[in-house]
XYZ file of C-alpha atoms in Angstrom:
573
model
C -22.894 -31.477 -42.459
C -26.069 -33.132 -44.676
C -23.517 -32.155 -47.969
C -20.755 -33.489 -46.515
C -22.784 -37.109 -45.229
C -24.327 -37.491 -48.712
C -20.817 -36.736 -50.351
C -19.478 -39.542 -47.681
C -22.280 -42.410 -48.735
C -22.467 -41.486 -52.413
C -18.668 -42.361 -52.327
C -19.532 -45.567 -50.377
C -18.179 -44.556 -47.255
C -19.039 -44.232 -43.622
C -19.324 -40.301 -42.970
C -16.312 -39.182 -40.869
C -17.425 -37.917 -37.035
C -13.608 -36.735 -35.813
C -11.674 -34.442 -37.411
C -8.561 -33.730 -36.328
C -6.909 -30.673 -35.249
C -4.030 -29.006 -37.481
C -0.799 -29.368 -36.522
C -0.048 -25.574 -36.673
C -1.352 -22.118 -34.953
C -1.968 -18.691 -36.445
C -0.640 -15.295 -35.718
C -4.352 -14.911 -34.239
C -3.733 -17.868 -31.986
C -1.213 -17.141 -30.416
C -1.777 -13.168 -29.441
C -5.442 -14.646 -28.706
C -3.842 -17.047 -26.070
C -0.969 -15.025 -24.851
C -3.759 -12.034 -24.015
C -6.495 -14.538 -22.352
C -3.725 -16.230 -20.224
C -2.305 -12.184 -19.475
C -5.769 -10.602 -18.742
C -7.358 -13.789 -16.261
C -3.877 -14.271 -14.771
C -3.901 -10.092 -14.047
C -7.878 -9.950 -12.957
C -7.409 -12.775 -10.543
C -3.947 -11.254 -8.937
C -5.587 -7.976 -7.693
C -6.897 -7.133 -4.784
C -7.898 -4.186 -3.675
C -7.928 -2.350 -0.628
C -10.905 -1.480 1.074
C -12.443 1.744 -0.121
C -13.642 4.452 2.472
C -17.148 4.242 1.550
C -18.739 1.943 -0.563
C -17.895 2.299 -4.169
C -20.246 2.536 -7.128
C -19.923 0.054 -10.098
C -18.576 2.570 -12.534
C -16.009 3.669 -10.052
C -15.055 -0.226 -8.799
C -14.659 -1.096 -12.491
C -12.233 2.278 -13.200
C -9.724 1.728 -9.874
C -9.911 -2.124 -10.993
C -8.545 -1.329 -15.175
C -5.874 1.394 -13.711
C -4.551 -1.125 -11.525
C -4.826 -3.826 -14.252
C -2.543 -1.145 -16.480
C -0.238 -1.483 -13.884
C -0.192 -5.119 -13.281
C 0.451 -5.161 -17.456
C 3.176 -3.163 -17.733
C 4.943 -3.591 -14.037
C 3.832 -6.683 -12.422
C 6.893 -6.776 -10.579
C 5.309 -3.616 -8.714
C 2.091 -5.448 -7.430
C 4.470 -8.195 -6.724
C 6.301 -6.153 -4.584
C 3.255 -4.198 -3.181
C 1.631 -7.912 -2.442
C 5.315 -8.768 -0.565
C 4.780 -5.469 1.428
C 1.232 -6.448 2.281
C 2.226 -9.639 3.376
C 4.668 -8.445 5.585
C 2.843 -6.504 7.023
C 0.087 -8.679 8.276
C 2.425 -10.970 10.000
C 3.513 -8.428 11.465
C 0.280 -7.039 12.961
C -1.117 -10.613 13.284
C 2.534 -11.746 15.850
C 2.101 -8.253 17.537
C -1.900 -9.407 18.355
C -1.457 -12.564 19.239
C 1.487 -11.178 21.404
C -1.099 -8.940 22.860
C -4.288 -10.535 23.642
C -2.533 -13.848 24.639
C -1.301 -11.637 27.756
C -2.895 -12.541 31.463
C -5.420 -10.540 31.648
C -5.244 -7.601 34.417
C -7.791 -5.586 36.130
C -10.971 -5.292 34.061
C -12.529 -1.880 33.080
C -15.979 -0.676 31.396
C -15.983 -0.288 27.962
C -16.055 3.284 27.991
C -13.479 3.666 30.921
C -10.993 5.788 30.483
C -8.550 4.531 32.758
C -4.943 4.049 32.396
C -4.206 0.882 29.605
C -2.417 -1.079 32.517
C -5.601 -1.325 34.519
C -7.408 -2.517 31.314
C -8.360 -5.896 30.214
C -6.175 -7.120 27.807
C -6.709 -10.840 27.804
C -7.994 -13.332 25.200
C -10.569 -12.296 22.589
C -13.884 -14.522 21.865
C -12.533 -15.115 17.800
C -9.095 -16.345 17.174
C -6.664 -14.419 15.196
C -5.490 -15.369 11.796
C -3.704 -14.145 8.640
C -7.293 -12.966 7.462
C -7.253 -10.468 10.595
C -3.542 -9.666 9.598
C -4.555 -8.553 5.712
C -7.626 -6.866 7.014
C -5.672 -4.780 8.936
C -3.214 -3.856 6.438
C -5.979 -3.018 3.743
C -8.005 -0.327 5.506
C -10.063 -2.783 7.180
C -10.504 -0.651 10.446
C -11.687 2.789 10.018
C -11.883 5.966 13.147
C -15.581 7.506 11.781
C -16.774 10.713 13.861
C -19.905 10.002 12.576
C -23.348 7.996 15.177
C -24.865 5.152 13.708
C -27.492 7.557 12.782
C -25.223 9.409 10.067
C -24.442 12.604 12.827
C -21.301 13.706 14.442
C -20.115 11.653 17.591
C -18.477 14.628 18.941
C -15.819 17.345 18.337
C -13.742 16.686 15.002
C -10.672 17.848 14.186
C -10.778 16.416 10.252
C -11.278 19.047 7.648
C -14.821 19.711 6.722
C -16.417 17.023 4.490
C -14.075 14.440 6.163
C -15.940 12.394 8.344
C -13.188 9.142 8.382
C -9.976 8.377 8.855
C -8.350 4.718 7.427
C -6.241 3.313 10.006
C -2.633 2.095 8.066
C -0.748 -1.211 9.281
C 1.724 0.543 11.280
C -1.223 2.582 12.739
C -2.842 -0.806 13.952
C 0.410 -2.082 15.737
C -0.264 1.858 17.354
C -3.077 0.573 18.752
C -1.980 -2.599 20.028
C 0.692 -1.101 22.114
C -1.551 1.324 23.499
C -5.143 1.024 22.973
C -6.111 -2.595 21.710
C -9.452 -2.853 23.368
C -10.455 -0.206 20.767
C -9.774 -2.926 18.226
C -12.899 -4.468 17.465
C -13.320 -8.299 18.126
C -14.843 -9.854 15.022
C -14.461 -13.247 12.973
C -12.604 -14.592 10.306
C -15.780 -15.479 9.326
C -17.341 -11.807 9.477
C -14.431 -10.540 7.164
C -14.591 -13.789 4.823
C -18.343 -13.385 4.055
C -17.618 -10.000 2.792
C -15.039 -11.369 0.447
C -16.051 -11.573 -3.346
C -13.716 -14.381 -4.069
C -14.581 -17.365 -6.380
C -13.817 -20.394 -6.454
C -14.395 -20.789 -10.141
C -12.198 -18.007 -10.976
C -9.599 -19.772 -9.129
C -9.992 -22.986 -11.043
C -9.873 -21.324 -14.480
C -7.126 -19.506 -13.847
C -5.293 -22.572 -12.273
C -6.364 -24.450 -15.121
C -5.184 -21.830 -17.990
C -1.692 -21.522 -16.321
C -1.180 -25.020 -16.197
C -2.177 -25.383 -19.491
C -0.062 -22.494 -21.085
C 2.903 -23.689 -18.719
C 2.722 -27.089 -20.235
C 2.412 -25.600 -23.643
C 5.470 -23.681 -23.444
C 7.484 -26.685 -21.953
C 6.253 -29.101 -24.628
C 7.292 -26.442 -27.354
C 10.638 -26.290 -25.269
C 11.137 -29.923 -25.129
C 10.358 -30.624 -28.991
C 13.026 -27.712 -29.754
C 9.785 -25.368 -31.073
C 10.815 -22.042 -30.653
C 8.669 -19.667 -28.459
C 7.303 -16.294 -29.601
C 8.330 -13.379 -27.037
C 4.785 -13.017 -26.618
C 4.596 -16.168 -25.178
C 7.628 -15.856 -23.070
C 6.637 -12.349 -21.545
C 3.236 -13.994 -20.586
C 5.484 -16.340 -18.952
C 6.796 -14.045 -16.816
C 3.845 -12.002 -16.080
C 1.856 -15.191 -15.216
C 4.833 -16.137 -12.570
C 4.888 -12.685 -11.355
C 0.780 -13.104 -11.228
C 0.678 -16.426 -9.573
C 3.255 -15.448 -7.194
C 1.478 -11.770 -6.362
C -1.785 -14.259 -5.868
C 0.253 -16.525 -3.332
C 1.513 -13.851 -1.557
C -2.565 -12.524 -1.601
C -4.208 -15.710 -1.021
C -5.732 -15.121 2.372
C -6.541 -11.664 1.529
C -10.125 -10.999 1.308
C -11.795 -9.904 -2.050
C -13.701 -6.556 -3.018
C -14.847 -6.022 0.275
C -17.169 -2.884 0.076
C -17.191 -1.395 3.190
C -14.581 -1.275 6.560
C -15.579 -1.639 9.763
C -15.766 1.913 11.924
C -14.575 2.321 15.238
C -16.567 5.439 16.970
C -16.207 7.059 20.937
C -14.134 9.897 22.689
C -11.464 7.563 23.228
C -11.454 6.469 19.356
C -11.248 10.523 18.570
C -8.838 11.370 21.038
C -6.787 7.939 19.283
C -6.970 9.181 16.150
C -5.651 12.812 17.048
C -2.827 11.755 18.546
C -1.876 9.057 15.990
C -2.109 11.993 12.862
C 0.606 13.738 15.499
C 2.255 10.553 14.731
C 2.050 10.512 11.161
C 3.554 11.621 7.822
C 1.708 12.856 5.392
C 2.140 10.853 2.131
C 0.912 11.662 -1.969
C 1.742 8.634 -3.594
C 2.298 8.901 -7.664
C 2.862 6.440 -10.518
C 1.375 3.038 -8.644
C 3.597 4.269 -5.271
C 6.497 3.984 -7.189
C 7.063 8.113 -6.196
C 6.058 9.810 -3.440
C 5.513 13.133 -1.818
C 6.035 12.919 1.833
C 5.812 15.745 4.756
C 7.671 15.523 7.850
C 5.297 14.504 11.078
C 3.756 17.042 13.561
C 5.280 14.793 16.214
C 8.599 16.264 14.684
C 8.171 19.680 15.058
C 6.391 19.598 18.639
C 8.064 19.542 22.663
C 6.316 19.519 25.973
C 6.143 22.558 28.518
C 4.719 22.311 32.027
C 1.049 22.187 31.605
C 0.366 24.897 33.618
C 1.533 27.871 32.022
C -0.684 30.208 30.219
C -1.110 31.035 26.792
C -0.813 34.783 26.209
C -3.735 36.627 25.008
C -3.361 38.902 21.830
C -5.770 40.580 19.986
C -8.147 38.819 18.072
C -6.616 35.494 19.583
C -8.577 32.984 21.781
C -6.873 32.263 24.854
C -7.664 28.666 26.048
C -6.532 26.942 29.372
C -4.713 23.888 30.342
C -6.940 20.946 29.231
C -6.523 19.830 33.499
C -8.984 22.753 34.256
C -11.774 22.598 31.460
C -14.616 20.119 33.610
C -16.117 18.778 30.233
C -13.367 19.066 27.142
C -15.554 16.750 25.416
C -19.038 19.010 25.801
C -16.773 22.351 25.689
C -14.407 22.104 23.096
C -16.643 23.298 20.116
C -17.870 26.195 22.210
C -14.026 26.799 23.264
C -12.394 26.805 20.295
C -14.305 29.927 18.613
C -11.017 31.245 16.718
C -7.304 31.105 16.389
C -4.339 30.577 18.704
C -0.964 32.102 19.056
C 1.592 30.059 21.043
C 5.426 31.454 21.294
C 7.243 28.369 20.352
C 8.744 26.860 23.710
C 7.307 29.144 25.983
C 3.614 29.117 25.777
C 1.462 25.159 25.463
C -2.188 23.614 25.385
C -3.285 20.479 26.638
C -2.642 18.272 29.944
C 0.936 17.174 28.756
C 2.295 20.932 27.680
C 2.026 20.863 23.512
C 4.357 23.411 22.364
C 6.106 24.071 18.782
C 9.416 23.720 18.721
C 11.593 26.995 17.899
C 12.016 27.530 14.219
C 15.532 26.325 12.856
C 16.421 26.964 9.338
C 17.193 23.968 7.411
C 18.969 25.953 4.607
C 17.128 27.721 1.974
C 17.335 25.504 -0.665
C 15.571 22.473 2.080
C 12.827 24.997 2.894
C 12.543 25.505 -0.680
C 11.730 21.867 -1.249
C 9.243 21.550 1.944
C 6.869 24.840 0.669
C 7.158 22.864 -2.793
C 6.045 19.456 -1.960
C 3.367 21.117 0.392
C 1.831 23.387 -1.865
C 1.559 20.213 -4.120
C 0.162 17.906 -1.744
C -2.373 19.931 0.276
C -3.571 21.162 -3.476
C -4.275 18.374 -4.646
C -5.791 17.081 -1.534
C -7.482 19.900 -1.102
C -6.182 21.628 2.356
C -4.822 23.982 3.896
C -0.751 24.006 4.574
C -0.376 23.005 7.968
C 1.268 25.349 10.307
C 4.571 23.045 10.922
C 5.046 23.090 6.700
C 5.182 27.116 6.519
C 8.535 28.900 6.765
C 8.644 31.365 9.857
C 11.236 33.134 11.873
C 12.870 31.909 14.417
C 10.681 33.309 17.822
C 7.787 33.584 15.756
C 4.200 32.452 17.472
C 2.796 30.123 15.825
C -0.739 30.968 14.770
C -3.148 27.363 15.305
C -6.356 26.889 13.616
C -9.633 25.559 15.810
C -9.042 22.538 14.097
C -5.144 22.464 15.014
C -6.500 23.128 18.694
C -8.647 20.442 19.274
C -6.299 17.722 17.494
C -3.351 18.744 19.777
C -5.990 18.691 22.895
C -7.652 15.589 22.110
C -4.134 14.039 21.471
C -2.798 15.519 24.690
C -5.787 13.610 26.432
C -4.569 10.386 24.694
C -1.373 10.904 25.686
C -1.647 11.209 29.209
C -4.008 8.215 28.539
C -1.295 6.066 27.619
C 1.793 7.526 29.296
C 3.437 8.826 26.940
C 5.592 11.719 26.192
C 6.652 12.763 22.567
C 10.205 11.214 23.046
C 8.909 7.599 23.459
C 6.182 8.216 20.397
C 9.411 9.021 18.355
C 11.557 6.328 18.910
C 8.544 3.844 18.812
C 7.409 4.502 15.543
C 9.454 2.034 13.264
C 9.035 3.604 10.001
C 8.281 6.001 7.839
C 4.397 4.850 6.804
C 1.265 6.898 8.467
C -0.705 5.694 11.124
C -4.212 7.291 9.607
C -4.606 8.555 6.026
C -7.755 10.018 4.563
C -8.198 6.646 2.527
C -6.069 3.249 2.021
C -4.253 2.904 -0.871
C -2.304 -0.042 -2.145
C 0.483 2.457 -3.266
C 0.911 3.512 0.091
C 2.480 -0.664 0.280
C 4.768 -0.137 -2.409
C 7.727 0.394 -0.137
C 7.898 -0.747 3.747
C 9.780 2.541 4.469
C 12.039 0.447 6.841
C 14.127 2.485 9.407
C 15.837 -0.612 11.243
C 18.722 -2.648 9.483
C 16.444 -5.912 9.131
C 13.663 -4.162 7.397
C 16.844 -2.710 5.140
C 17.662 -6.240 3.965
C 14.663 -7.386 4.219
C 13.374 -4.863 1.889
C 16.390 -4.647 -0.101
C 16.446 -8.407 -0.752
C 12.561 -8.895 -1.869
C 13.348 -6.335 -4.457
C 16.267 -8.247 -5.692
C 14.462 -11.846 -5.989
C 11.181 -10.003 -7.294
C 12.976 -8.352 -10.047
C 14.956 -11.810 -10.831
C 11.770 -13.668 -10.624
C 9.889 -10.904 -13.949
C 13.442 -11.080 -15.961
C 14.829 -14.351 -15.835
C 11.984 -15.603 -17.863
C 13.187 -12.815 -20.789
C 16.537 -14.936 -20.534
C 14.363 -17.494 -22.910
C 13.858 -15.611 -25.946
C 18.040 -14.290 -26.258
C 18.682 -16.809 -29.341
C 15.117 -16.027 -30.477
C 14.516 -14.128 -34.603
C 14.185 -10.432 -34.193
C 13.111 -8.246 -36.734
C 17.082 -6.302 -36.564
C 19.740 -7.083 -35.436
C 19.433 -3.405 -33.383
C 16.164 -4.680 -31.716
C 17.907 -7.778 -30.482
C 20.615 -6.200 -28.779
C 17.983 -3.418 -27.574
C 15.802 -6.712 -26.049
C 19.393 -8.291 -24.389
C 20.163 -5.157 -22.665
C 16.559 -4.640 -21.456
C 16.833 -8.199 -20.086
C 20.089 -7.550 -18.318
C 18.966 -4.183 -17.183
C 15.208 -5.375 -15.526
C 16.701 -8.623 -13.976
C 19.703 -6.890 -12.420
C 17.918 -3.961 -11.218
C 16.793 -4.995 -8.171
C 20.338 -6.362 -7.447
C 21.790 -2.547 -8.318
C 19.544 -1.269 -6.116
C 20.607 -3.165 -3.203
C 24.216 -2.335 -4.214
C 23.131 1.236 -3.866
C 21.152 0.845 -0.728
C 23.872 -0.228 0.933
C 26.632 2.153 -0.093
C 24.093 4.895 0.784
C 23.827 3.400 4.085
C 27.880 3.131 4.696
C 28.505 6.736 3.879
C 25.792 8.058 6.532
C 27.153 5.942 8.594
C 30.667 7.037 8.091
C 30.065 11.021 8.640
C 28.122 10.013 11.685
C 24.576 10.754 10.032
C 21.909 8.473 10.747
C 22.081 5.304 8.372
C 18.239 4.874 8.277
C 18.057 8.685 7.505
C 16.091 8.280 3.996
C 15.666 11.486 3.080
C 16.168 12.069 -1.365
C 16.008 8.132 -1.652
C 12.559 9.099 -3.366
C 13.971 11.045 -5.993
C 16.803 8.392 -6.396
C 14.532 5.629 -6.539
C 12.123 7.926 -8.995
C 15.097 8.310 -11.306
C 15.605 4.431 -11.676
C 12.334 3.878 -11.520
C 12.309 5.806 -15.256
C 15.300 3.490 -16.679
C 13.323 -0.060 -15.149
C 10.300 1.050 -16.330
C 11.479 2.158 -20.075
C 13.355 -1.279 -19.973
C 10.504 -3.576 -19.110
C 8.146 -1.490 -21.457
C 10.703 -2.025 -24.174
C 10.195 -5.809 -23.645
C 6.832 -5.993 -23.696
C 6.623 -3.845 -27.061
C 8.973 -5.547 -28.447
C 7.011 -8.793 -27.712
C 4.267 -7.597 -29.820
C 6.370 -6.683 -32.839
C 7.837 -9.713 -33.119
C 4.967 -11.460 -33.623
C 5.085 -10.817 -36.993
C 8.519 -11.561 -37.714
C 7.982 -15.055 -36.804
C 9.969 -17.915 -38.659
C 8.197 -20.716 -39.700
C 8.264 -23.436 -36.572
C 6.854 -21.119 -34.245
C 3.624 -21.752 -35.890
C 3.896 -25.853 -35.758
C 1.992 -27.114 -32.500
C 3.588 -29.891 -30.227
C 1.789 -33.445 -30.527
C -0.486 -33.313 -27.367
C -1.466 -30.048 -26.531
C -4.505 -29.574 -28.616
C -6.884 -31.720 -25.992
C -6.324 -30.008 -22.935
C -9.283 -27.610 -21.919
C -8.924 -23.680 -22.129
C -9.817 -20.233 -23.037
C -7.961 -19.073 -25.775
């Protein structure tokens, strides 16, 4: 600056303060701006669920880049997961209102056990809001079998080392039908203090959409063409703001869930795994290994019969005649069980497999597949309801096995229910309790009713529209060949119509069941379906966003002039 002043005055004239920016952009500029516009759109869009335990930095940072990858290269999928999430708030947050805004009845001690119509259901101290509805749906409540003091509340029925089980959406709505004083009754303000949002990182990433926006209509409006680059950040930053609409009252990094503990929380839980699928989501959720329910393969016997003893075979009584089950079941429950399916059952309300009936071989086939998968990678034991046996062949029960199906008997009988009602209540296919939330587990709503169909079917269609009409921008735009262009206009067609295929799809699937009188909300193979298209969207939209990248240096010459006003507005780039 001292060279340049004494150049200015030795010339006789007054130094020069302002300079000017050019009136063009580099290659650099542009990928510089497209990526800090991508990555603070993407950072600010997720939110996690709520881990188990807390997490440590290292792993925090690790589940926060892997789902960053997949914001990158499918936003449309954390759209749809956000949609999902959404849904299913309002859902839980209409049910609870429903619930608690009910006269209230008889009142009860907290740890009463009596019937839920003699409970106190009435108004709660905090009001409900959305906040209550998202903390529900991301693992926010939690059944622990573990004191305050770090030791076991009782007897467990979770595999050793498993001390928790995360309570899903669905399995919350459980609870308001037939347990909701076992709902804890905290604040917004409880839940919102453990949120990590920012306000500043809303602001800057308001601020560097706005700007970019602008950008890209000023470049638009003084007929300066746009890089793909720029018009894939376009519609990854509508997907993101839209994803962070849709997430907006969701709290942030919350560390740790809040645990609901007691016999009447255990004997809950046992009855709502019955209830529940087990699920081994894949790929961001877009596949999925599922196992049929226990629920499924289960009936009801008089609960007075008596199981037959066999050697080396525990024979245990009705749950009626034990005086303590929940001081006596550990001792009990020394060793296996043998029950002859439909003849022999355990607990108050008769628990009894049901017969063994051969699906064909090539179904059981699939089941022993997809449950030597799942249960190795998580890490247990097959289930007796996923092993083939013959047809009047006891079923041999694990200690664990025994005290889930008593504890859930107890519940049960708690709530007045039999296993026919549980089956027809449950109004999809998503678990009640899973070892640990996942967002992938939101990355379809599993609907089983015609509404949640549509509904379903008709997010994906507008979500899918919403990432590829954007893409529409750059058809007249220079490619490098004339081969990659048409490559890039059939990508284009193929990502923004997918969602309306699908639908297409959806619905002929659900005219044929219906027409050879199957169920039409029977969804069984729709996961290897969905898988298959899943590989054809996926190559499509990754094609796009390559593509993006290699035509930034085939760029013609007015992509690099700037538009008149554009230089002066604040951002990070």
């Amino acid at each position: 600056m001292d060279n340049f002043k004494q150049l200015a005055l030795a010339n006789g004239k007054a130094p020069r303060l302002w300079i000017a920016q050019p009136d063009f952009r580099g290659t650099f500029g542009i990928l510089s701006l497209c990526l800090s516009t991508l990555l603070i759109c993407v950072w600010n869009a997720i939110h996690p669920d709520i881990p188990m335990r807390r997490f440590s930095t290292t792993r925090k940072l690790f589940v926060a880049f892997m789902w960053m990858v997949v914001a990158i290269f499918a936003p449309e999928l954390l759209l749809f997961i956000a949609f999902n999430q959404r849904l299913a708030a309002t859902k839980v947050l209409k049910l609870a209102s429903k619930t608690f805004s009910a006269p209230p009845s008889k009142s009860a001690g907290e740890g009463d056990d009596t019937d839920l119509s003699e409970r106190n259901v009435g108004k709660r101290k905090h009001p409900l809001t959305i906040v209550h509805g998202f903390y529900s749906a991301m693992g926010g409540f939690v059944f622990d079998f573990l004191d305050e003091e770090g030791q076991l509340d009782g007897p467990t029925f979770l595999p050793p080392g498993q001390t928790r089980m995360c309570i899903s959406a669905s399995g919350v709505q459980f609870l308001l039908r037939h347990d909701p004083d076992l709902i804890p009754d905290i604040s917004e303000y409880s839940i919102t203090e453990r949120s990590k949002g920012s306000s500043f990182a809303k602001a800057v990433l308001v601020a560097q959409l706005a700007w970019f926006c602008a950008n890209c209509i000023s470049r638009l409006a003084q007929h300066l063409p746009l890089s793909l680059l720029e018009i894939a950040t376009v519609a990854h930053g509508l997907c993101g703001m839209i994803t962070y609409a849709l997430w907006w009252s969701k709290p942030l990094n919350v560390a740790d869930p809040t645990p609901i503990r007691g016999k009447r929380a255990r004997e809950a839980c046992a009855l709502m795994q019955v209830c529940s699928m087990k699920h081994l989501y894949l790929a961001g959720g877009i596949m999925s290994i599922h196992l049929s329910a226990e629920l499924d393969y289960l009936t009801t016997l008089p609960p007075n019969d008596e199981v037959e003893d066999k050697k080396g075979v525990t024979s245990i009584p009705p749950l009626s005649e034990l005086p303590s089950v929940e001081g006596q079941i550990d001792s009990i429950v020394e060793g296996p069980v043998s029950l002859v399916p439909e003849k022999q059952s355990l607990g108050v309300v008769g628990l009894s497999p049901k017969q063994y009936v051969s699906p064909g071989v090539l179904v059981e086939t699939s089941i022993e597949l997809k449950a030597q998968i799942l249960y190795r990678i998580l890490r247990n034991d097959i289930p007796w309801h996923a092993r083939r046996r013959m047809h009047n062949q006891p079923v041999h029960l694990t200690p664990l096995d025994v005290k889930r199906w008593l504890m859930a008997s107890n519940a049960m009988r708690r709530y007045g229910v039999d296993l026919k009602s549980l089956a027809d209540e449950i109004p999809s296919q998503q678990p009640h309790v899973m070892p640990k939330a996942t967002m992938q587990a939101s990355s379809d709503s599993k609907a089983k009713s015609l509404v949640g169909i549509v509904t379903t079917n008709a997010a994906t269609v507008l979500l899918t529209v919403a990432f590829g009409l954007p893409h529409f921008l750059g058809w007249n735009a220079v490619f490098p060949s004339p081969r990659e262009r048409h490559i890039w206009h059939a990508a284009t067609i193929t990502v923004t119509s997918w969602g309306v295929a699908l639908g297409i799809l959806a619905a002929i699937g659900l005219s044929v069941r219906w027409w050879f009188g199957a169920s039409p909300w029977d969804r069984r193979g729709e996961t290897a379906f969905v898988a298959c298209g899943a590989v054809v969207y996926n190559t499509a939209s990754g094609y796009l966003l390559v593509e993006s990248i290699v035509q930034l240096f085939f760029l013609p010459r007015e992509a690099y002039n700037l538009p008149s006003w554009s230089n002066y507005w604040p951002h990070f780039g």
